[in-house]
Tab-separated table of C-alpha atoms in Angstrom:
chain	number	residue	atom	x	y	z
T	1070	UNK	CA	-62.787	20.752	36.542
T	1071	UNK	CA	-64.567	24.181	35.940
T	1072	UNK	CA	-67.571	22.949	37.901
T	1073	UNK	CA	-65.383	21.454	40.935
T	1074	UNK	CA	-63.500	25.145	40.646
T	1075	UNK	CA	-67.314	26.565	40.907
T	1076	UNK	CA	-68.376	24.335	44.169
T	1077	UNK	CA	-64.636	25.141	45.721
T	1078	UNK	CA	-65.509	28.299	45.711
T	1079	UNK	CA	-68.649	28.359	46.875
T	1080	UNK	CA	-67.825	25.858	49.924
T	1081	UNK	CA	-65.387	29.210	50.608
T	1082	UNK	CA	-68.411	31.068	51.259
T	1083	UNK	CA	-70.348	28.831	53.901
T	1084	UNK	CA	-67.118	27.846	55.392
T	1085	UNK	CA	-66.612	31.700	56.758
T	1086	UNK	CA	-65.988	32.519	59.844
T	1087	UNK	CA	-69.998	33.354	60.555
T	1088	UNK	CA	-71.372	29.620	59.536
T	1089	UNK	CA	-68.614	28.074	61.714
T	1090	UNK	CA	-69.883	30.433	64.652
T	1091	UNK	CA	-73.513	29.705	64.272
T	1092	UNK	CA	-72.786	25.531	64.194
T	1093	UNK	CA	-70.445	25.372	66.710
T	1094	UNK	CA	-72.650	27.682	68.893
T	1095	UNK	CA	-75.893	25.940	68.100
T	1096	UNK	CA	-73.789	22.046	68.762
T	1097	UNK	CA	-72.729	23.792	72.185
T	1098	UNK	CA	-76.976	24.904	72.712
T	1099	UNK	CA	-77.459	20.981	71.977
T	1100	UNK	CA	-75.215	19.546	74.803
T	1101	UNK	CA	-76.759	22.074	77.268
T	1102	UNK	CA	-80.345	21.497	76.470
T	1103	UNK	CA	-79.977	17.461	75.871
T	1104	UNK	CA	-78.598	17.536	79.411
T	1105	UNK	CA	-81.688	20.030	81.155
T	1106	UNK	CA	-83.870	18.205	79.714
T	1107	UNK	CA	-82.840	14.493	80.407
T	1108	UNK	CA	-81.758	15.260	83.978
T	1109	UNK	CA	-85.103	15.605	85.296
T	1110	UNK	CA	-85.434	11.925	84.867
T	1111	UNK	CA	-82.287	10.738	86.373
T	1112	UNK	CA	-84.264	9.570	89.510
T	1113	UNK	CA	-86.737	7.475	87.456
T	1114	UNK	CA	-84.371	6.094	84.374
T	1115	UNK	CA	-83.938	2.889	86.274
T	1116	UNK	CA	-87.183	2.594	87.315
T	1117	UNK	CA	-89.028	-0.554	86.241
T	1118	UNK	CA	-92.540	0.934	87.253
T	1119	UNK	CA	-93.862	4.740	86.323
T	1120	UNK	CA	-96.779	6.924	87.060
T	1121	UNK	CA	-98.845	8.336	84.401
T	1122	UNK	CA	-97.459	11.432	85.222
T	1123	UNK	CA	-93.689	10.269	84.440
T	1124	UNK	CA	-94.626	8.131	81.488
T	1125	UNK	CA	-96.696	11.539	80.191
T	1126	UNK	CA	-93.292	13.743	81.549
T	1127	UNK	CA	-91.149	10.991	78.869
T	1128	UNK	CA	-93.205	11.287	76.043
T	1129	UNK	CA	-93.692	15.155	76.515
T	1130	UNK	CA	-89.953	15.690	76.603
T	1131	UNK	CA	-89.136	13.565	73.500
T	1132	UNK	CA	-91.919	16.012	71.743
T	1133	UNK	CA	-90.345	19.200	73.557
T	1134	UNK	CA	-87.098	18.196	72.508
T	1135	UNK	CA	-86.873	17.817	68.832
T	1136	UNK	CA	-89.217	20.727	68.714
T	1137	UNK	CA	-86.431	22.954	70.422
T	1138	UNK	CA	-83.745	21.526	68.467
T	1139	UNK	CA	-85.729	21.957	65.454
T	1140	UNK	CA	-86.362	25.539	66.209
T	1141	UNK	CA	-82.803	26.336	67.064
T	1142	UNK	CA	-81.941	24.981	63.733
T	1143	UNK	CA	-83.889	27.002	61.332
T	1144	UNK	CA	-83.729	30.446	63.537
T	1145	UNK	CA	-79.636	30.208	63.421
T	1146	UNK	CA	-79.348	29.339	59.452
T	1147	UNK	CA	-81.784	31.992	58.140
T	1148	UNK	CA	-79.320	34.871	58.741
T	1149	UNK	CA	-75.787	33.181	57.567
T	1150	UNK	CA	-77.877	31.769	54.893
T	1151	UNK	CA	-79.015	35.280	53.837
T	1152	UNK	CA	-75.689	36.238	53.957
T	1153	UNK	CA	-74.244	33.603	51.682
T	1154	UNK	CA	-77.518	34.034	49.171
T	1155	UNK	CA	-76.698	37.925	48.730
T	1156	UNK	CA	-73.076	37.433	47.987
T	1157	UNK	CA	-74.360	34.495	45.408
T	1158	UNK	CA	-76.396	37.258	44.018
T	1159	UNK	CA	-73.544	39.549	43.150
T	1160	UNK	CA	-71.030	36.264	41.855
T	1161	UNK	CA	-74.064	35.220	39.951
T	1162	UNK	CA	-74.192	38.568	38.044
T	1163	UNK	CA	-70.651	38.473	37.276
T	1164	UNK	CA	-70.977	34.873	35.513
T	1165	UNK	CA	-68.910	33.434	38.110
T	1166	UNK	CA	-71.055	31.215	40.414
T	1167	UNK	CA	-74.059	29.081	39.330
T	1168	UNK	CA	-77.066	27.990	41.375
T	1169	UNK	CA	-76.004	24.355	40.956
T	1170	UNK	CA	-72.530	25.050	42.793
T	1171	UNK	CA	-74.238	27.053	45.666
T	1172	UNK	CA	-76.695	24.583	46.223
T	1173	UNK	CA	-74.348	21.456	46.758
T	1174	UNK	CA	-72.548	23.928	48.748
T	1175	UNK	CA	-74.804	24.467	51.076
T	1176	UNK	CA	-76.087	21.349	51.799
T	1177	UNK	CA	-72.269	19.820	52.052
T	1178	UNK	CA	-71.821	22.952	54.760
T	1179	UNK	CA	-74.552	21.742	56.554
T	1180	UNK	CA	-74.753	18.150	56.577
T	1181	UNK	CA	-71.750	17.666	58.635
T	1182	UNK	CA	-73.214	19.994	61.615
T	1183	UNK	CA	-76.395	18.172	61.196
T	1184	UNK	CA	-75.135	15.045	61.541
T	1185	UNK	CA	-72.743	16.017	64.254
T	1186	UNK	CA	-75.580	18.040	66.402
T	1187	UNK	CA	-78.100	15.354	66.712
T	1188	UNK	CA	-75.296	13.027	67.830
T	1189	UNK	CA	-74.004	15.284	70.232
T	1190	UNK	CA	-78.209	15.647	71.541
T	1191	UNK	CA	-78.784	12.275	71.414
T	1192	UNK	CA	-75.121	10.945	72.967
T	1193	UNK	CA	-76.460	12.742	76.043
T	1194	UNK	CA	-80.014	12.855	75.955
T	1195	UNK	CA	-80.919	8.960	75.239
T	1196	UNK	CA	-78.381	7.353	78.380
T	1197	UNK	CA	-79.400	10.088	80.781
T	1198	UNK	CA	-82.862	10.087	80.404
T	1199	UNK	CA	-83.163	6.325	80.663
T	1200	UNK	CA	-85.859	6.032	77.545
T	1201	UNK	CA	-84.111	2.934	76.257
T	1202	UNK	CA	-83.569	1.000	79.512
T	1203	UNK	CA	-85.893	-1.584	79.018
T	1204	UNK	CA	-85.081	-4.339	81.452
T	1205	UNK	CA	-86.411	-6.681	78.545
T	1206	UNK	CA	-84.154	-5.672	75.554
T	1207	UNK	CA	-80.867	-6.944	75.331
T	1208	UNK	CA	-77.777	-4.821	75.124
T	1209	UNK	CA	-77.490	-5.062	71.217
T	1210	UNK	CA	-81.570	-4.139	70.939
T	1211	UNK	CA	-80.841	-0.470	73.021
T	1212	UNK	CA	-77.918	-0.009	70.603
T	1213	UNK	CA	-80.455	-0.517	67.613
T	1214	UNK	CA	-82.505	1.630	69.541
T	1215	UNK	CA	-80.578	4.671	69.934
T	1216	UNK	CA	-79.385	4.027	66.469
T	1217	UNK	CA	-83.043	4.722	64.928
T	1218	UNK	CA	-83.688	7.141	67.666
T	1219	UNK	CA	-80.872	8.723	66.729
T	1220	UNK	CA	-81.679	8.706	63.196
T	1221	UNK	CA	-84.857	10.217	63.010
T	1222	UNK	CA	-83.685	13.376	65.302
T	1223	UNK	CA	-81.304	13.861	62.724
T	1224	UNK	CA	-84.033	13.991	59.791
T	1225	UNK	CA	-85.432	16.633	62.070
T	1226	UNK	CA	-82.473	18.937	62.571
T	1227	UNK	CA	-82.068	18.823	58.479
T	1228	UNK	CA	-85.253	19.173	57.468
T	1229	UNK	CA	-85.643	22.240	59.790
T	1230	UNK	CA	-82.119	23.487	58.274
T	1231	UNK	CA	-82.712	22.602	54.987
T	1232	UNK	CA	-86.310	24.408	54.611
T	1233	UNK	CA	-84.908	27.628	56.362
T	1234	UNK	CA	-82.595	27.578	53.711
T	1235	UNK	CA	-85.031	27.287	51.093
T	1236	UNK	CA	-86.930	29.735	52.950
T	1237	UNK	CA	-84.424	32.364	52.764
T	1238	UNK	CA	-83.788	31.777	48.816
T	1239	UNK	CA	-87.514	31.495	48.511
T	1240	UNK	CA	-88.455	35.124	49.354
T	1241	UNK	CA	-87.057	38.550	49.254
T	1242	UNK	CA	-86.675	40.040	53.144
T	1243	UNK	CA	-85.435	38.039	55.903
T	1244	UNK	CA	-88.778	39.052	57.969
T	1245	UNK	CA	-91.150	37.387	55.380
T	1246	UNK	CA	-88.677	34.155	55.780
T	1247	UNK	CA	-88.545	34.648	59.333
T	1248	UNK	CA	-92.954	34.529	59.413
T	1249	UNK	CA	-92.724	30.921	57.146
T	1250	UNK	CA	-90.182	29.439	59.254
T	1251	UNK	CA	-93.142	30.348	62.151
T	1252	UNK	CA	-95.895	29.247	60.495
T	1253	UNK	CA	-93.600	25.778	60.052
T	1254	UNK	CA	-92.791	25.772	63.398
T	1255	UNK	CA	-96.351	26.122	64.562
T	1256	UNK	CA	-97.359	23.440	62.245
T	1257	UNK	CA	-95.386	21.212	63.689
T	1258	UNK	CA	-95.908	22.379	67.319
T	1259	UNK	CA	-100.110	21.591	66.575
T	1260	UNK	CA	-99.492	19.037	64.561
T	1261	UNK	CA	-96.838	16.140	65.269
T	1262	UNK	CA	-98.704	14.429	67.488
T	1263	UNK	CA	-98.612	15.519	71.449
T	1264	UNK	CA	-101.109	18.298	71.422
T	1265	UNK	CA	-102.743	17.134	69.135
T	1266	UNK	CA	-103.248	13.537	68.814
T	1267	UNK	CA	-103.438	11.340	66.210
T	1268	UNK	CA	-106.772	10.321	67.311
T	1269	UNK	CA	-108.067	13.790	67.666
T	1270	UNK	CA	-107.364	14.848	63.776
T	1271	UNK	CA	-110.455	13.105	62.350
T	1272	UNK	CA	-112.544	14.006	59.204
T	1273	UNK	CA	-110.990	17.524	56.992
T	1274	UNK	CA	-107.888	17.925	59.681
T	1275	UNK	CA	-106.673	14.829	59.322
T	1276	UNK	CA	-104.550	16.427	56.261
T	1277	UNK	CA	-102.502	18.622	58.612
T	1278	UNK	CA	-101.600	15.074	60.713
T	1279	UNK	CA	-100.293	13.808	57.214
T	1280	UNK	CA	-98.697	16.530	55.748
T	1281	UNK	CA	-96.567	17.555	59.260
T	1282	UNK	CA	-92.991	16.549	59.193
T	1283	UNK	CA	-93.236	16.493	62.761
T	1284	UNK	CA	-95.573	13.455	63.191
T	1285	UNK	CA	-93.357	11.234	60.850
T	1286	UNK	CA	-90.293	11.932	63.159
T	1287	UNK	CA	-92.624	12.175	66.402
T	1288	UNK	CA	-93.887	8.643	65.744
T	1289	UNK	CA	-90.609	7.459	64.727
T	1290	UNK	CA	-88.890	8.590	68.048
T	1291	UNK	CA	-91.349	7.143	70.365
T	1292	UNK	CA	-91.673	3.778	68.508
T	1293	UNK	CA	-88.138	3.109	68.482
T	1294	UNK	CA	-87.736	3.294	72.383
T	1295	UNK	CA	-91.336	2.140	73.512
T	1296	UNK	CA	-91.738	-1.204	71.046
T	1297	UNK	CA	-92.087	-4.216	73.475
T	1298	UNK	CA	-91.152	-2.206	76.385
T	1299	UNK	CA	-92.257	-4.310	79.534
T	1300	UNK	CA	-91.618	-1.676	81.810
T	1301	UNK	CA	-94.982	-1.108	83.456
T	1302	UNK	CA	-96.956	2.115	83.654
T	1303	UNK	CA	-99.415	2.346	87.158
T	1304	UNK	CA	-103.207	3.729	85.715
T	1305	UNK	CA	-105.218	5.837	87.993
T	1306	UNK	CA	-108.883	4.939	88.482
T	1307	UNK	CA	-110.482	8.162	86.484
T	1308	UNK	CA	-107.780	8.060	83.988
T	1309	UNK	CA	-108.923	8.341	80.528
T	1310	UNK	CA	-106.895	5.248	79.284
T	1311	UNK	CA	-108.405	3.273	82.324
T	1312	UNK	CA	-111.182	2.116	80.233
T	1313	UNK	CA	-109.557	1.807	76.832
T	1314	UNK	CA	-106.245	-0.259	78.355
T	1315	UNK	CA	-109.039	-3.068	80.346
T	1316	UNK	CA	-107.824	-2.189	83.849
T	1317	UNK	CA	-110.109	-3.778	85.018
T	1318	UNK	CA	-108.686	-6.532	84.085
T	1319	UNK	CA	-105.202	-5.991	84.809
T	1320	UNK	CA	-105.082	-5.254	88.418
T	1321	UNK	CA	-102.239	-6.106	90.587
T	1322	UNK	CA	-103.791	-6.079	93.756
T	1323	UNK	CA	-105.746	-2.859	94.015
T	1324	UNK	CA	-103.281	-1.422	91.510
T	1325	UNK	CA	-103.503	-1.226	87.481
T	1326	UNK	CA	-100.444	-1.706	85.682
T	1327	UNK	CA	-99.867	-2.296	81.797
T	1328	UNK	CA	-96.558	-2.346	79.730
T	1329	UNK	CA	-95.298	0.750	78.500
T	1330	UNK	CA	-95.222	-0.403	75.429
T	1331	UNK	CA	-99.181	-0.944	75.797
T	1332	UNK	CA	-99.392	2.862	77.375
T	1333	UNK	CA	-97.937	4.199	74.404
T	1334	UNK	CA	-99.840	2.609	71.542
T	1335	UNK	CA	-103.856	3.698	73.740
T	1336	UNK	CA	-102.131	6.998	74.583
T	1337	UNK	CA	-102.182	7.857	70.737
T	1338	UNK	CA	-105.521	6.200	69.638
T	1339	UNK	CA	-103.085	2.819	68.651
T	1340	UNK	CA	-101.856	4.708	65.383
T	1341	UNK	CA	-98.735	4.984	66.069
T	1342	UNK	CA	-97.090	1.675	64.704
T	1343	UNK	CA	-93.148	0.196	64.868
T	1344	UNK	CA	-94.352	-1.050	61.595
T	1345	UNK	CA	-94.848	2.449	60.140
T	1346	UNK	CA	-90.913	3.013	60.648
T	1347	UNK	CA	-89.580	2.379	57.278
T	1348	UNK	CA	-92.407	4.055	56.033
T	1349	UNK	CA	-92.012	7.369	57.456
T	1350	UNK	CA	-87.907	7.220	56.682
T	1351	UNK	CA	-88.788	6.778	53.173
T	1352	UNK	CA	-91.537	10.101	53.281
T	1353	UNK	CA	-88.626	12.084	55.419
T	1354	UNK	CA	-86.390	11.299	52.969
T	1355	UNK	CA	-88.577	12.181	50.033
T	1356	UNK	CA	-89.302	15.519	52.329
T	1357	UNK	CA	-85.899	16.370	52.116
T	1358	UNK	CA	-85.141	15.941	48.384
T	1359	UNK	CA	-88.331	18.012	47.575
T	1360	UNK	CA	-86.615	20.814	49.889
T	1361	UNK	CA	-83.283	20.562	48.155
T	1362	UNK	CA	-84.335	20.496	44.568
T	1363	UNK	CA	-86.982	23.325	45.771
T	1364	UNK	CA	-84.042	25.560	47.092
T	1365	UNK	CA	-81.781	24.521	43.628
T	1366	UNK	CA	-84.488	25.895	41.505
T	1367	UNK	CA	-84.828	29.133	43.630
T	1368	UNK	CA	-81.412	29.974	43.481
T	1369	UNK	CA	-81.373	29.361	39.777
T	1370	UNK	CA	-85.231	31.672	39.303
T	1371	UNK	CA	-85.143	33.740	41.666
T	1372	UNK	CA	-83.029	36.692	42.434
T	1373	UNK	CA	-84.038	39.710	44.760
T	1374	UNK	CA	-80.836	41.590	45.797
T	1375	UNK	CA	-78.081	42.821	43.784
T	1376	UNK	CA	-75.701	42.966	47.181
């Protein structure tokens, strides 16, 4: 009872009027931006044949947007969670709130706009866009689809919210927080997969492939939309996946064309892999428990304000 009395009140503190503000706001930022960016391909999302240029546009875009969602996370949650750590500070002092309380706290606060964002994003973005049209999928496969797709955005959005909480208990100032939450964005920008690609991170940088969040989410995203796609992709003469998808080979009339699905897996060096899906929802998931449990034991060690 004394320890449901403790989490009570701390669910009082990320429940004020400021954490309601910031979700609601950034779920409102979601709608708008799922919708700018999946408009640009309302006149192709029925198309059964793409350019290069579109099929680069779709992947791009997937990239682009759990990158922006990702950074709107953390950047809105390091102030309110600032705000919530100092007043744990000065409840802590007083013997009246423990770390353990504040900690389930937060991440109860939180999941629910997590889960609730990424819906809202992906409720828009996945139907307008058209990335899980396949003419060659039935109606239950795109649900299963969007399902996964939908899944893996939402490990982004909390493990972006999550670590800029941890960030914030982590460190003393809200500007040396603010310069780790960059250097994790940057990581990820580098690192998930688009500009850099898999193929490119060979010999000593091929730990910054495998320790990016970004890549197990990137990969995840793209394999759950493009697996057997039989949508076809046209390949320039000059392109540099003419040679590595056969073209030569695959000509339709004077034309090269190749499943999407095909595109995909040469356009990142054939290591991204549907069979790497369970996989990488097992390392997300082991990403976010070492964030909580990190940001449990640096409420309980660490204390830098007195506010």
């Amino acid at each position: 009872c004394a320890q449901m009395s403790l989490i009570i009140l701390a669910c009082s503190y990320v429940y004020q009027p400021d954490y309601s503000y910031k979700n609601n706001t950034t779920q409102a930022l979601s709608l708008v931006i799922a919708f700018l960016l999946s408009s640009i391909f309302i006149p192709i999302r029925s198309n059964d044949v793409f350019t290069e240029a579109e099929m680069t546009s779709l992947l791009s875009t997937i990239f682009i947007s759990f990158i922006i969602i990702g950074v709107l996370s953390i950047t809105s949650v390091l102030p309110v969670a600032l705000s919530i750590r100092d007043m744990y500070y000065r409840h802590k002092a007083a013997g009246m709130l423990n770390s353990r309380s504040v900690g389930r706290a937060l991440a109860r606060a939180e999941w629910r706009f997590i889960v609730f964002s990424s819906f809202l994003f992906c409720v828009v973005f996945i139907p307008i866009s058209g990335i899980a049209n396949s003419p060659s999928h039935t109606l239950r496969q795109k649900v299963r689809e969007s399902f996964a797709f939908w899944g893996f955005f939402t490990f982004n959005v909390a493990i972006y919210s999550y670590i800029g909480q941890l960030f914030m208990c982590l460190v003393r100032g809200p500007g040396t927080a603010q310069i780790l939450a960059s250097i994790f964005i940057g990581i990820n920008n580098f690192f998930s997969g688009l500009i850099v690609r898999p193929q490119q991170m060979t010999g000593f940088w091929q730990i910054t492939y495998w320790i990016c969040p970004g890549h197990f989410v990137y990969e995840g995203l793209c394999m759950t939309v493009f697996y057997e796609d039989a949508r076809k992709v046209i390949v320039s003469e000059g392109s540099d996946y003419y040679i590595p998808l056969d073209c030569d080979n695959n000509l339709v009339g004077d034309v090269c064309e190749v499943e999407v699905s095909e595109y995909v897996d040469v356009f990142f060096g054939r290591l991204f892999n549907r069979d790497h899906i369970p996989r990488n929802a097992i390392i997300l998931g082991m990403i976010l428990f070492v964030v909580r449990m990190s940001t449990f034991l640096a409420l309980k060690f660490f204390t830098y304000s007195g506010k």
